[in-house]
mmCIF file of C-alpha atoms in Angstrom:
data_model
loop_
_atom_site.group_PDB
_atom_site.id
_atom_site.type_symbol
_atom_site.label_atom_id
_atom_site.label_comp_id
_atom_site.label_asym_id
_atom_site.label_seq_id
_atom_site.Cartn_x
_atom_site.Cartn_y
_atom_site.Cartn_z
ATOM 1 C CA MET A 79 57.248 51.232 85.074
ATOM 2 C CA PHE A 80 55.449 49.437 87.826
ATOM 3 C CA GLY A 81 57.254 46.944 90.004
ATOM 4 C CA ASN A 82 60.914 46.085 90.154
ATOM 5 C CA LYS A 83 62.851 47.831 87.363
ATOM 6 C CA GLU A 84 65.400 45.035 87.063
ATOM 7 C CA GLN A 85 62.630 42.461 86.623
ATOM 8 C CA THR A 86 60.979 44.649 84.014
ATOM 9 C CA GLU A 87 64.246 44.933 82.066
ATOM 10 C CA ARG A 88 64.659 41.166 82.182
ATOM 11 C CA ARG A 89 61.139 40.659 80.878
ATOM 12 C CA ARG A 90 61.697 43.142 78.113
ATOM 13 C CA GLY A 91 64.799 41.219 77.147
ATOM 14 C CA ASP A 92 62.661 38.102 76.965
ATOM 15 C CA ILE A 93 60.533 39.746 74.243
ATOM 16 C CA SER A 94 63.386 40.145 71.817
ATOM 17 C CA LEU A 95 64.713 36.645 72.476
ATOM 18 C CA GLN A 96 61.623 34.498 72.806
ATOM 19 C CA ALA A 97 58.295 36.167 72.055
ATOM 20 C CA ASP A 98 56.626 35.459 68.761
ATOM 21 C CA VAL A 99 53.229 36.917 67.877
ATOM 22 C CA VAL A 100 51.212 36.091 64.768
ATOM 23 C CA VAL A 101 48.692 38.718 63.632
ATOM 24 C CA ALA A 102 46.141 37.539 61.076
ATOM 25 C CA GLY A 103 42.893 38.637 59.476
ATOM 26 C CA HIS A 104 41.795 41.830 57.779
ATOM 27 C CA ILE A 105 44.305 43.979 55.871
ATOM 28 C CA ALA A 106 43.670 47.018 53.704
ATOM 29 C CA VAL A 107 45.235 50.201 52.433
ATOM 30 C CA ASP A 108 44.003 53.501 53.924
ATOM 31 C CA LEU A 109 43.689 56.856 52.200
ATOM 32 C CA ILE A 110 43.170 59.724 54.667
ATOM 33 C CA PRO A 111 42.595 63.130 53.040
ATOM 34 C CA ALA A 112 43.208 66.218 55.178
ATOM 35 C CA LEU A 113 39.878 67.998 55.672
ATOM 36 C CA SER A 114 39.538 71.319 57.449
ATOM 37 C CA ASP A 115 36.476 72.810 59.109
ATOM 38 C CA ARG A 116 36.338 75.573 56.538
ATOM 39 C CA ALA A 117 32.957 75.773 54.814
ATOM 40 C CA GLY A 118 31.640 73.241 57.277
ATOM 41 C CA GLY A 119 33.872 70.347 56.206
ATOM 42 C CA LEU A 120 31.960 67.076 55.988
ATOM 43 C CA THR A 121 28.839 68.612 57.520
ATOM 44 C CA SER A 122 28.303 70.593 54.303
ATOM 45 C CA LEU A 123 28.301 67.579 51.978
ATOM 46 C CA ARG A 124 25.420 67.701 49.477
ATOM 47 C CA PRO A 125 24.902 66.266 45.988
ATOM 48 C CA GLY A 126 27.053 68.291 43.636
ATOM 49 C CA GLN A 127 29.059 69.801 46.517
ATOM 50 C CA LEU A 128 32.842 70.090 46.220
ATOM 51 C CA VAL A 129 34.743 69.952 49.526
ATOM 52 C CA GLU A 130 38.334 71.157 49.380
ATOM 53 C CA ALA A 131 40.966 68.865 50.889
ATOM 54 C CA GLY A 132 44.629 69.178 51.677
ATOM 55 C CA GLY A 133 47.273 66.515 51.312
ATOM 56 C CA ALA A 134 46.418 62.895 51.983
ATOM 57 C CA ALA A 135 48.052 60.409 54.306
ATOM 58 C CA PHE A 136 48.485 56.973 52.800
ATOM 59 C CA SER A 137 49.177 53.868 54.848
ATOM 60 C CA SER A 138 48.451 50.203 55.216
ATOM 61 C CA GLY A 139 45.397 49.569 57.367
ATOM 62 C CA GLY A 140 43.260 46.910 58.981
ATOM 63 C CA CYS A 141 44.148 44.791 61.981
ATOM 64 C CA VAL A 142 47.044 42.958 60.331
ATOM 65 C CA ALA A 143 48.890 46.135 59.373
ATOM 66 C CA ASN A 144 47.907 48.371 62.284
ATOM 67 C CA THR A 145 48.365 45.945 65.168
ATOM 68 C CA GLY A 146 51.097 43.922 63.480
ATOM 69 C CA LEU A 147 53.284 46.849 62.455
ATOM 70 C CA ALA A 148 52.690 48.582 65.803
ATOM 71 C CA LEU A 149 54.021 45.474 67.559
ATOM 72 C CA ASP A 150 57.048 45.491 65.294
ATOM 73 C CA ARG A 151 57.699 49.163 66.010
ATOM 74 C CA ILE A 152 57.584 48.707 69.800
ATOM 75 C CA GLY A 153 59.997 45.786 69.646
ATOM 76 C CA VAL A 154 57.817 42.667 69.630
ATOM 77 C CA PRO A 155 58.771 40.099 66.953
ATOM 78 C CA VAL A 156 55.718 39.467 64.789
ATOM 79 C CA ARG A 157 54.528 37.596 61.701
ATOM 80 C CA LEU A 158 51.661 38.813 59.534
ATOM 81 C CA ILE A 159 49.020 36.721 57.755
ATOM 82 C CA GLY A 160 46.606 38.354 55.338
ATOM 83 C CA CYS A 161 45.225 38.243 51.810
ATOM 84 C CA ILE A 162 45.518 40.866 49.082
ATOM 85 C CA GLY A 163 44.439 40.939 45.447
ATOM 86 C CA ASP A 164 46.631 41.107 42.352
ATOM 87 C CA ASP A 165 45.780 44.735 41.657
ATOM 88 C CA GLU A 166 47.092 48.254 42.245
ATOM 89 C CA PHE A 167 45.761 48.457 45.804
ATOM 90 C CA GLY A 168 47.499 45.165 46.546
ATOM 91 C CA GLU A 169 50.776 46.631 45.302
ATOM 92 C CA LEU A 170 50.231 49.700 47.473
ATOM 93 C CA THR A 171 49.568 47.470 50.496
ATOM 94 C CA LEU A 172 52.763 45.510 49.896
ATOM 95 C CA ARG A 173 54.728 48.722 49.448
ATOM 96 C CA ALA A 174 53.402 50.170 52.720
ATOM 97 C CA VAL A 175 54.238 47.026 54.717
ATOM 98 C CA ARG A 176 57.617 46.688 53.040
ATOM 99 C CA SER A 177 58.515 50.267 53.898
ATOM 100 C CA ALA A 178 57.850 49.507 57.584
ATOM 101 C CA ASN A 179 59.719 46.192 57.635
ATOM 102 C CA PRO A 180 60.528 44.247 54.443
ATOM 103 C CA ASP A 181 60.714 40.987 56.415
ATOM 104 C CA LEU A 182 56.982 41.126 57.159
ATOM 105 C CA VAL A 183 55.567 40.883 53.628
ATOM 106 C CA SER A 184 56.266 37.150 53.333
ATOM 107 C CA GLY A 185 53.039 36.244 55.142
ATOM 108 C CA LEU A 186 50.819 38.312 52.836
ATOM 109 C CA GLN A 187 49.187 36.059 50.264
ATOM 110 C CA VAL A 188 48.300 37.395 46.809
ATOM 111 C CA VAL A 189 45.029 35.887 45.555
ATOM 112 C CA GLN A 190 44.777 35.932 41.776
ATOM 113 C CA GLY A 191 41.694 37.537 40.279
ATOM 114 C CA GLU A 192 40.590 39.200 43.531
ATOM 115 C CA ILE A 193 40.477 42.876 44.454
ATOM 116 C CA SER A 194 42.360 44.224 47.438
ATOM 117 C CA SER A 195 40.689 45.935 50.358
ATOM 118 C CA TYR A 196 40.866 49.712 50.728
ATOM 119 C CA THR A 197 39.374 52.355 53.001
ATOM 120 C CA ILE A 198 38.853 56.066 52.492
ATOM 121 C CA VAL A 199 38.896 57.643 55.952
ATOM 122 C CA LEU A 200 37.104 60.985 56.254
ATOM 123 C CA GLU A 201 37.997 62.969 59.363
ATOM 124 C CA SER A 202 36.928 66.538 60.009
ATOM 125 C CA PRO A 203 37.236 68.599 63.211
ATOM 126 C CA GLY A 204 34.283 68.221 65.536
ATOM 127 C CA ILE A 205 32.643 65.140 63.987
ATOM 128 C CA ASP A 206 33.219 61.407 64.121
ATOM 129 C CA ARG A 207 35.109 59.628 61.380
ATOM 130 C CA ILE A 208 33.389 58.303 58.258
ATOM 131 C CA PHE A 209 34.764 55.205 56.543
ATOM 132 C CA ILE A 210 34.191 54.260 52.907
ATOM 133 C CA HIS A 211 35.376 50.675 52.884
ATOM 134 C CA CYS A 212 35.808 47.902 50.335
ATOM 135 C CA PRO A 213 36.449 44.528 52.070
ATOM 136 C CA GLY A 214 37.661 42.936 48.841
ATOM 137 C CA VAL A 215 39.516 39.652 49.193
ATOM 138 C CA ASN A 216 39.129 39.735 52.992
ATOM 139 C CA HIS A 217 35.696 38.205 52.387
ATOM 140 C CA ARG A 218 37.503 35.046 51.179
ATOM 141 C CA PHE A 219 39.729 34.497 54.222
ATOM 142 C CA ARG A 220 39.417 30.992 55.683
ATOM 143 C CA SER A 221 41.298 28.588 57.930
ATOM 144 C CA GLN A 222 43.502 27.298 55.106
ATOM 145 C CA HIS A 223 45.172 30.702 54.940
ATOM 146 C CA VAL A 224 46.684 30.053 58.392
ATOM 147 C CA SER A 225 49.208 27.298 57.865
ATOM 148 C CA PRO A 226 50.637 25.122 60.652
ATOM 149 C CA GLU A 227 54.091 26.449 59.694
ATOM 150 C CA ALA A 228 52.960 30.037 60.335
ATOM 151 C CA LEU A 229 51.777 29.094 63.833
ATOM 152 C CA ARG A 230 54.846 27.096 64.801
ATOM 153 C CA GLY A 231 56.513 28.603 67.863
ATOM 154 C CA ALA A 232 53.954 31.384 68.287
ATOM 155 C CA ARG A 233 53.203 32.417 71.849
ATOM 156 C CA LEU A 234 50.160 34.465 70.888
ATOM 157 C CA PHE A 235 47.854 34.432 67.861
ATOM 158 C CA HIS A 236 45.857 37.601 67.280
ATOM 159 C CA PHE A 237 43.008 37.867 64.757
ATOM 160 C CA GLY A 238 41.069 40.945 63.744
ATOM 161 C CA TYR A 239 37.884 42.173 62.129
ATOM 162 C CA PRO A 240 35.689 39.097 61.386
ATOM 163 C CA PRO A 241 32.581 41.357 61.020
ATOM 164 C CA LEU A 242 34.214 42.676 57.814
ATOM 165 C CA MET A 243 34.977 39.171 56.481
ATOM 166 C CA ARG A 244 31.957 37.339 55.036
ATOM 167 C CA SER A 245 33.482 33.859 55.218
ATOM 168 C CA LEU A 246 33.871 34.335 58.982
ATOM 169 C CA PHE A 247 30.547 35.924 59.955
ATOM 170 C CA SER A 248 28.095 34.078 57.690
ATOM 171 C CA ASP A 249 28.283 30.606 59.296
ATOM 172 C CA GLN A 250 27.411 31.305 62.958
ATOM 173 C CA GLY A 251 31.102 31.384 63.854
ATOM 174 C CA GLU A 252 32.117 27.876 62.788
ATOM 175 C CA GLU A 253 35.089 28.926 60.625
ATOM 176 C CA MET A 254 36.282 31.517 63.134
ATOM 177 C CA ALA A 255 36.143 28.964 65.945
ATOM 178 C CA LEU A 256 38.108 26.544 63.773
ATOM 179 C CA ILE A 257 40.880 29.105 63.175
ATOM 180 C CA MET A 258 41.162 30.015 66.846
ATOM 181 C CA GLY A 259 40.961 26.398 67.962
ATOM 182 C CA GLU A 260 43.797 25.379 65.642
ATOM 183 C CA ALA A 261 45.940 28.199 67.014
ATOM 184 C CA ARG A 262 45.302 27.072 70.589
ATOM 185 C CA ARG A 263 46.122 23.468 69.711
ATOM 186 C CA ALA A 264 49.370 24.736 68.205
ATOM 187 C CA GLY A 265 50.215 26.125 71.656
ATOM 188 C CA ALA A 266 49.392 29.801 71.185
ATOM 189 C CA MET A 267 47.293 32.056 73.372
ATOM 190 C CA THR A 268 44.413 33.348 71.230
ATOM 191 C CA SER A 269 43.331 36.973 70.952
ATOM 192 C CA LEU A 270 40.382 38.410 69.008
ATOM 193 C CA ASP A 271 39.524 41.952 67.924
ATOM 194 C CA MET A 272 36.227 42.925 66.314
ATOM 195 C CA ALA A 273 34.986 45.722 64.031
ATOM 196 C CA MET A 274 31.707 47.521 63.531
ATOM 197 C CA PRO A 275 29.491 45.421 61.207
ATOM 198 C CA GLY A 276 29.547 47.469 58.020
ATOM 199 C CA SER A 277 27.028 45.762 55.729
ATOM 200 C CA ASP A 278 23.354 44.905 56.064
ATOM 201 C CA GLU A 279 24.363 41.245 55.853
ATOM 202 C CA ALA A 280 26.774 41.605 58.774
ATOM 203 C CA ARG A 281 24.257 43.557 60.847
ATOM 204 C CA ARG A 282 21.719 40.728 60.435
ATOM 205 C CA VAL A 283 24.082 38.161 61.985
ATOM 206 C CA ASP A 284 22.954 36.664 65.296
ATOM 207 C CA TRP A 285 26.056 37.977 67.072
ATOM 208 C CA PRO A 286 25.240 36.546 70.521
ATOM 209 C CA ARG A 287 25.038 33.097 68.947
ATOM 210 C CA TRP A 288 28.247 33.763 66.976
ATOM 211 C CA LEU A 289 30.102 34.828 70.106
ATOM 212 C CA GLN A 290 28.887 31.836 72.093
ATOM 213 C CA ARG A 291 30.350 29.577 69.406
ATOM 214 C CA VAL A 292 33.694 31.402 69.114
ATOM 215 C CA LEU A 293 34.607 32.648 72.602
ATOM 216 C CA PRO A 294 35.398 29.233 74.157
ATOM 217 C CA GLU A 295 38.388 29.210 71.764
ATOM 218 C CA VAL A 296 39.379 32.802 72.616
ATOM 219 C CA ASP A 297 41.612 33.636 75.578
ATOM 220 C CA LEU A 298 41.679 37.420 75.149
ATOM 221 C CA PHE A 299 38.713 39.334 73.686
ATOM 222 C CA LEU A 300 39.256 43.007 72.783
ATOM 223 C CA PRO A 301 36.119 44.645 71.326
ATOM 224 C CA SER A 302 35.062 48.271 71.616
ATOM 225 C CA LEU A 303 31.981 49.251 73.567
ATOM 226 C CA ASP A 304 30.429 50.727 70.414
ATOM 227 C CA GLU A 305 30.777 47.353 68.682
ATOM 228 C CA LEU A 306 29.281 45.520 71.651
ATOM 229 C CA ARG A 307 26.273 47.850 71.750
ATOM 230 C CA VAL A 308 25.506 46.774 68.161
ATOM 231 C CA MET A 309 26.143 43.070 68.743
ATOM 232 C CA LEU A 310 24.495 42.787 72.163
ATOM 233 C CA PRO A 311 21.135 44.608 71.986
ATOM 234 C CA GLY A 312 20.670 44.402 75.754
ATOM 235 C CA LEU A 313 23.371 47.042 76.201
ATOM 236 C CA SER A 314 21.454 49.678 74.280
ATOM 237 C CA GLY A 315 20.757 52.764 76.386
ATOM 238 C CA LEU A 316 22.769 51.605 79.399
ATOM 239 C CA PRO A 317 25.288 54.028 80.943
ATOM 240 C CA MET A 318 28.892 53.211 80.052
ATOM 241 C CA GLU A 319 29.799 51.970 83.544
ATOM 242 C CA VAL A 320 26.832 49.597 83.609
ATOM 243 C CA ALA A 321 27.242 48.455 80.005
ATOM 244 C CA VAL A 322 30.891 47.400 80.348
ATOM 245 C CA ARG A 323 30.201 45.378 83.466
ATOM 246 C CA GLU A 324 27.177 43.595 82.015
ATOM 247 C CA ALA A 325 28.993 42.918 78.748
ATOM 248 C CA ALA A 326 32.131 41.603 80.451
ATOM 249 C CA GLU A 327 30.190 39.261 82.715
ATOM 250 C CA LEU A 328 28.284 37.860 79.741
ATOM 251 C CA LEU A 329 31.385 37.420 77.574
ATOM 252 C CA LEU A 330 33.324 35.682 80.334
ATOM 253 C CA ASP A 331 30.360 33.354 80.866
ATOM 254 C CA TRP A 332 30.508 32.542 77.159
ATOM 255 C CA GLY A 333 34.036 31.233 77.511
ATOM 256 C CA CYS A 334 36.890 33.735 77.146
ATOM 257 C CA ALA A 335 39.445 34.326 79.909
ATOM 258 C CA ILE A 336 40.046 38.079 79.598
ATOM 259 C CA VAL A 337 37.770 40.842 78.313
ATOM 260 C CA ALA A 338 39.329 44.227 77.508
ATOM 261 C CA ILE A 339 36.756 46.740 76.247
ATOM 262 C CA LYS A 340 38.079 49.787 74.391
ATOM 263 C CA LEU A 341 36.299 53.024 75.377
ATOM 264 C CA GLY A 342 37.825 55.622 73.066
ATOM 265 C CA ASP A 343 38.979 58.706 74.958
ATOM 266 C CA CYS A 344 37.592 57.219 78.182
ATOM 267 C CA GLY A 345 40.286 54.543 78.279
ATOM 268 C CA ILE A 346 39.986 50.780 78.548
ATOM 269 C CA TYR A 347 38.026 48.513 80.903
ATOM 270 C CA CYS A 348 39.358 45.044 81.725
ATOM 271 C CA ARG A 349 37.829 42.108 83.539
ATOM 272 C CA THR A 350 39.314 38.644 83.963
ATOM 273 C CA ALA A 351 37.971 35.222 84.801
ATOM 274 C CA GLY A 352 38.225 33.345 88.058
ATOM 275 C CA GLY A 353 38.369 29.611 88.570
ATOM 276 C CA ASP A 354 40.918 27.737 86.467
ATOM 277 C CA ARG A 355 40.173 29.477 83.151
ATOM 278 C CA LEU A 356 43.462 31.435 83.146
ATOM 279 C CA GLN A 357 45.379 28.203 83.729
ATOM 280 C CA GLN A 358 44.016 26.958 80.396
ATOM 281 C CA VAL A 359 45.730 29.786 78.492
ATOM 282 C CA PRO A 360 48.805 28.496 76.612
ATOM 283 C CA HIS A 361 52.172 30.281 76.925
ATOM 284 C CA ALA A 362 50.929 33.124 79.110
ATOM 285 C CA PHE A 363 51.328 34.492 82.634
ATOM 286 C CA LEU A 364 54.528 32.605 83.355
ATOM 287 C CA SER A 365 55.084 34.378 86.672
ATOM 288 C CA THR A 366 52.100 36.732 87.022
ATOM 289 C CA ALA A 367 49.100 34.380 86.814
ATOM 290 C CA ALA A 368 47.880 35.182 90.323
ATOM 291 C CA ASN A 369 47.911 38.903 89.539
ATOM 292 C CA TRP A 370 45.571 38.418 86.536
ATOM 293 C CA ARG A 371 42.946 36.280 88.271
ATOM 294 C CA LEU A 372 39.494 37.772 88.990
ATOM 295 C CA ARG A 373 40.389 41.403 88.266
ATOM 296 C CA GLU A 374 38.348 44.497 87.320
ATOM 297 C CA LEU A 375 40.277 47.598 86.264
ATOM 298 C CA TRP A 376 39.603 50.751 84.264
ATOM 299 C CA ALA A 377 42.675 52.513 82.853
ATOM 300 C CA PRO A 378 42.267 56.131 81.678
ATOM 301 C CA CYS A 379 44.038 57.471 78.586
ATOM 302 C CA TYR A 380 47.219 59.497 78.675
ATOM 303 C CA GLN A 381 46.871 63.185 77.846
ATOM 304 C CA VAL A 382 47.889 64.065 74.278
ATOM 305 C CA ASP A 383 47.045 66.503 71.494
ATOM 306 C CA VAL A 384 44.855 64.395 69.220
ATOM 307 C CA ILE A 385 45.690 64.657 65.505
ATOM 308 C CA GLY A 386 43.873 61.555 64.232
ATOM 309 C CA THR A 387 42.264 58.466 65.731
ATOM 310 C CA THR A 388 42.532 56.034 62.804
ATOM 311 C CA GLY A 389 43.977 52.755 64.086
ATOM 312 C CA ALA A 390 44.187 53.898 67.717
ATOM 313 C CA GLY A 391 42.289 50.861 68.947
ATOM 314 C CA ASP A 392 44.589 48.518 67.020
ATOM 315 C CA CYS A 393 47.655 50.194 68.523
ATOM 316 C CA THR A 394 46.134 49.973 72.002
ATOM 317 C CA ILE A 395 45.797 46.243 71.423
ATOM 318 C CA ALA A 396 49.448 46.067 70.349
ATOM 319 C CA GLY A 397 50.397 47.607 73.679
ATOM 320 C CA PHE A 398 48.201 45.097 75.513
ATOM 321 C CA ILE A 399 49.756 42.161 73.656
ATOM 322 C CA ARG A 400 53.209 43.513 74.447
ATOM 323 C CA GLY A 401 52.375 43.316 78.146
ATOM 324 C CA ILE A 402 51.262 39.705 77.852
ATOM 325 C CA VAL A 403 54.268 38.390 75.950
ATOM 326 C CA ALA A 404 56.533 40.257 78.371
ATOM 327 C CA ASP A 405 54.765 38.496 81.290
ATOM 328 C CA LEU A 406 53.804 41.780 82.919
ATOM 329 C CA THR A 407 51.125 42.312 85.548
ATOM 330 C CA LEU A 408 47.668 43.415 84.446
ATOM 331 C CA GLU A 409 48.361 46.934 85.738
ATOM 332 C CA GLU A 410 51.566 47.159 83.697
ATOM 333 C CA THR A 411 49.825 45.695 80.663
ATOM 334 C CA LEU A 412 47.063 48.305 80.790
ATOM 335 C CA GLN A 413 49.725 50.985 81.158
ATOM 336 C CA SER A 414 51.449 49.659 78.041
ATOM 337 C CA ALA A 415 48.142 49.502 76.128
ATOM 338 C CA THR A 416 47.045 53.055 76.910
ATOM 339 C CA ALA A 417 50.516 54.491 76.294
ATOM 340 C CA VAL A 418 50.848 52.949 72.828
ATOM 341 C CA GLY A 419 47.279 53.976 71.967
ATOM 342 C CA ALA A 420 47.966 57.545 73.091
ATOM 343 C CA CYS A 421 51.055 57.812 70.879
ATOM 344 C CA SER A 422 49.019 56.588 67.926
ATOM 345 C CA VAL A 423 46.568 59.501 68.002
ATOM 346 C CA GLU A 424 49.413 62.016 67.804
ATOM 347 C CA ALA A 425 49.551 61.483 64.019
ATOM 348 C CA LYS A 426 47.013 61.338 61.187
ATOM 349 C CA ASP A 427 47.549 57.647 60.474
ATOM 350 C CA ALA A 428 47.804 54.701 62.853
ATOM 351 C CA LEU A 429 51.584 54.360 63.061
ATOM 352 C CA GLY A 430 53.013 57.823 62.421
ATOM 353 C CA GLY A 431 52.960 58.765 66.116
ATOM 354 C CA LEU A 432 54.515 55.540 67.400
ATOM 355 C CA HIS A 433 58.069 55.382 68.685
ATOM 356 C CA SER A 434 60.236 52.664 70.156
ATOM 357 C CA TRP A 435 59.209 51.278 73.523
ATOM 358 C CA GLU A 436 62.229 52.953 75.085
ATOM 359 C CA GLU A 437 60.870 56.361 74.069
ATOM 360 C CA ILE A 438 57.342 55.534 75.207
ATOM 361 C CA ARG A 439 58.613 54.258 78.547
ATOM 362 C CA GLY A 440 60.614 57.450 78.942
ATOM 363 C CA ARG A 441 57.455 59.544 78.671
ATOM 364 C CA ILE A 442 55.788 57.428 81.351
ATOM 365 C CA GLU A 443 58.725 57.647 83.724
ATOM 366 C CA GLU A 444 58.858 61.429 83.253
ATOM 367 C CA GLY A 445 55.332 61.678 84.704
ATOM 368 C CA TRP A 446 53.098 61.548 81.638
ATOM 369 C CA LYS A 447 49.710 62.706 82.912
ATOM 370 C CA ARG A 448 46.521 60.700 82.628
ATOM 371 C CA SER A 449 43.178 61.979 81.405
ATOM 372 C CA ASP A 450 40.588 62.774 84.066
ATOM 373 C CA LYS A 451 37.905 60.856 82.144
ATOM 374 C CA GLY A 452 36.876 57.718 83.964
ATOM 375 C CA PRO A 453 33.963 55.827 85.499
ATOM 376 C CA GLU A 454 31.227 57.671 87.306
ATOM 377 C CA GLY A 455 28.997 56.445 90.098
ATOM 378 C CA GLU A 456 29.624 54.128 93.014
ATOM 379 C CA GLY A 457 31.805 51.046 93.114
ATOM 380 C CA TRP A 458 35.051 52.528 91.797
ATOM 381 C CA SER A 459 38.186 53.448 93.723
ATOM 382 C CA TRP A 460 41.086 55.488 92.277
ATOM 383 C CA ASN A 461 44.504 53.983 92.996
ATOM 384 C CA SER A 462 46.889 56.935 92.705
ATOM 385 C CA ALA A 463 49.986 54.744 92.996
ATOM 386 C CA ILE A 464 49.252 52.977 89.720
ATOM 387 C CA GLN A 465 46.927 55.632 88.226
ATOM 388 C CA ILE A 466 44.073 53.249 87.605
ATOM 389 C CA TRP A 467 40.465 52.738 88.715
ATOM 390 C CA GLN A 468 39.665 49.566 90.649
ATOM 391 C CA GLY A 469 36.169 48.153 90.474
ATOM 392 C CA ARG A 470 34.197 46.402 93.198
ATOM 393 C CA LEU A 471 35.333 42.973 92.046
ATOM 394 C CA ASP A 472 38.968 44.054 92.101
ATOM 395 C CA GLN A 473 38.697 45.601 95.555
ATOM 396 C CA ALA A 474 37.007 42.490 96.958
ATOM 397 C CA ASN A 475 39.617 40.204 95.382
ATOM 398 C CA LYS A 476 42.502 42.294 96.767
ATOM 399 C CA LYS A 477 40.963 42.191 100.243
ATOM 400 C CA GLU A 478 40.636 38.410 100.000
ATOM 401 C CA VAL A 479 44.301 38.050 98.905
ATOM 402 C CA ASP A 480 45.519 40.387 101.676
ATOM 403 C CA GLU A 481 43.630 38.411 104.274
#
């Protein structure tokens, strides 16, 4: 780990004693059939075509299950809030969560007469994933599903996938802003993850307007670059290095304190606000606030043999949240995020590759190598001591602090 080992151990102890994270929003059950590249796999699909599959992985899915259960597995106390229907898929969802930790099912609310959400994930070697998704009762999620009792004592409130939840994308962001605002007033830092708009209705949303309404209530915003390219048309066609910088500047201007953009196998880009915006974040940065101010970092992935990428972004977020509730520096937090995300892709489903934090930390301390994928072009400096890329803003800020 970075920094003083004794301090890090003390912070990690603080997680188990004090930290409390609530993860709310979209929950589903995932079915992931094993597809080979024989006979072309998915590329050979035609009407009337039969594609042979192997065994199927079955797991809970969506932000609530993926991020929430990942946090639980790496030692961060968590509560889950989500809605399921009173049907077979709802029973399967409950069974999957219960098998991970029976204490976590209490926050899942069964809505009578509604269907549960499910996703069929099609992965084949050499092509991107295909999702067949039914949002189900997630379309009905509203602020009343997040009770004041559920928020009591929470240090961080994380919400995921509003683009797959009609009640939260169809009103220009009013309901989403209400949920996040209530969490902040309850004393929790707020964190928001997105998803690719999956329906024609969701794709027609004025996402810039939606984000401008919601982001003032969001402290930590964690979209993927692919999602931002859909929601912010001005990013279309821009090189990755240019797109992340333009997006981050815009999103910070719209009100959030921290932007962390997921870049798939290219890692994660993070930019933070200046001024007093970080001081407005509840329950965060107890001793590391100065380290987080006005930063620009790009953390590459760790090298792994990729088995499946379902839920990798959600697990990366779990690692990021772990860093925050442990009061780690931004460098340490990005290390935690990329390490947890890397473990996730070592299994077919989101959680099968995850281990305890002690095991993950052991891999890091043994010299776990980073990927060589990173930013191209001018304005980036590789810091070999912390294995991270520093952007122009970060270099200028460090020079100002040193002086």
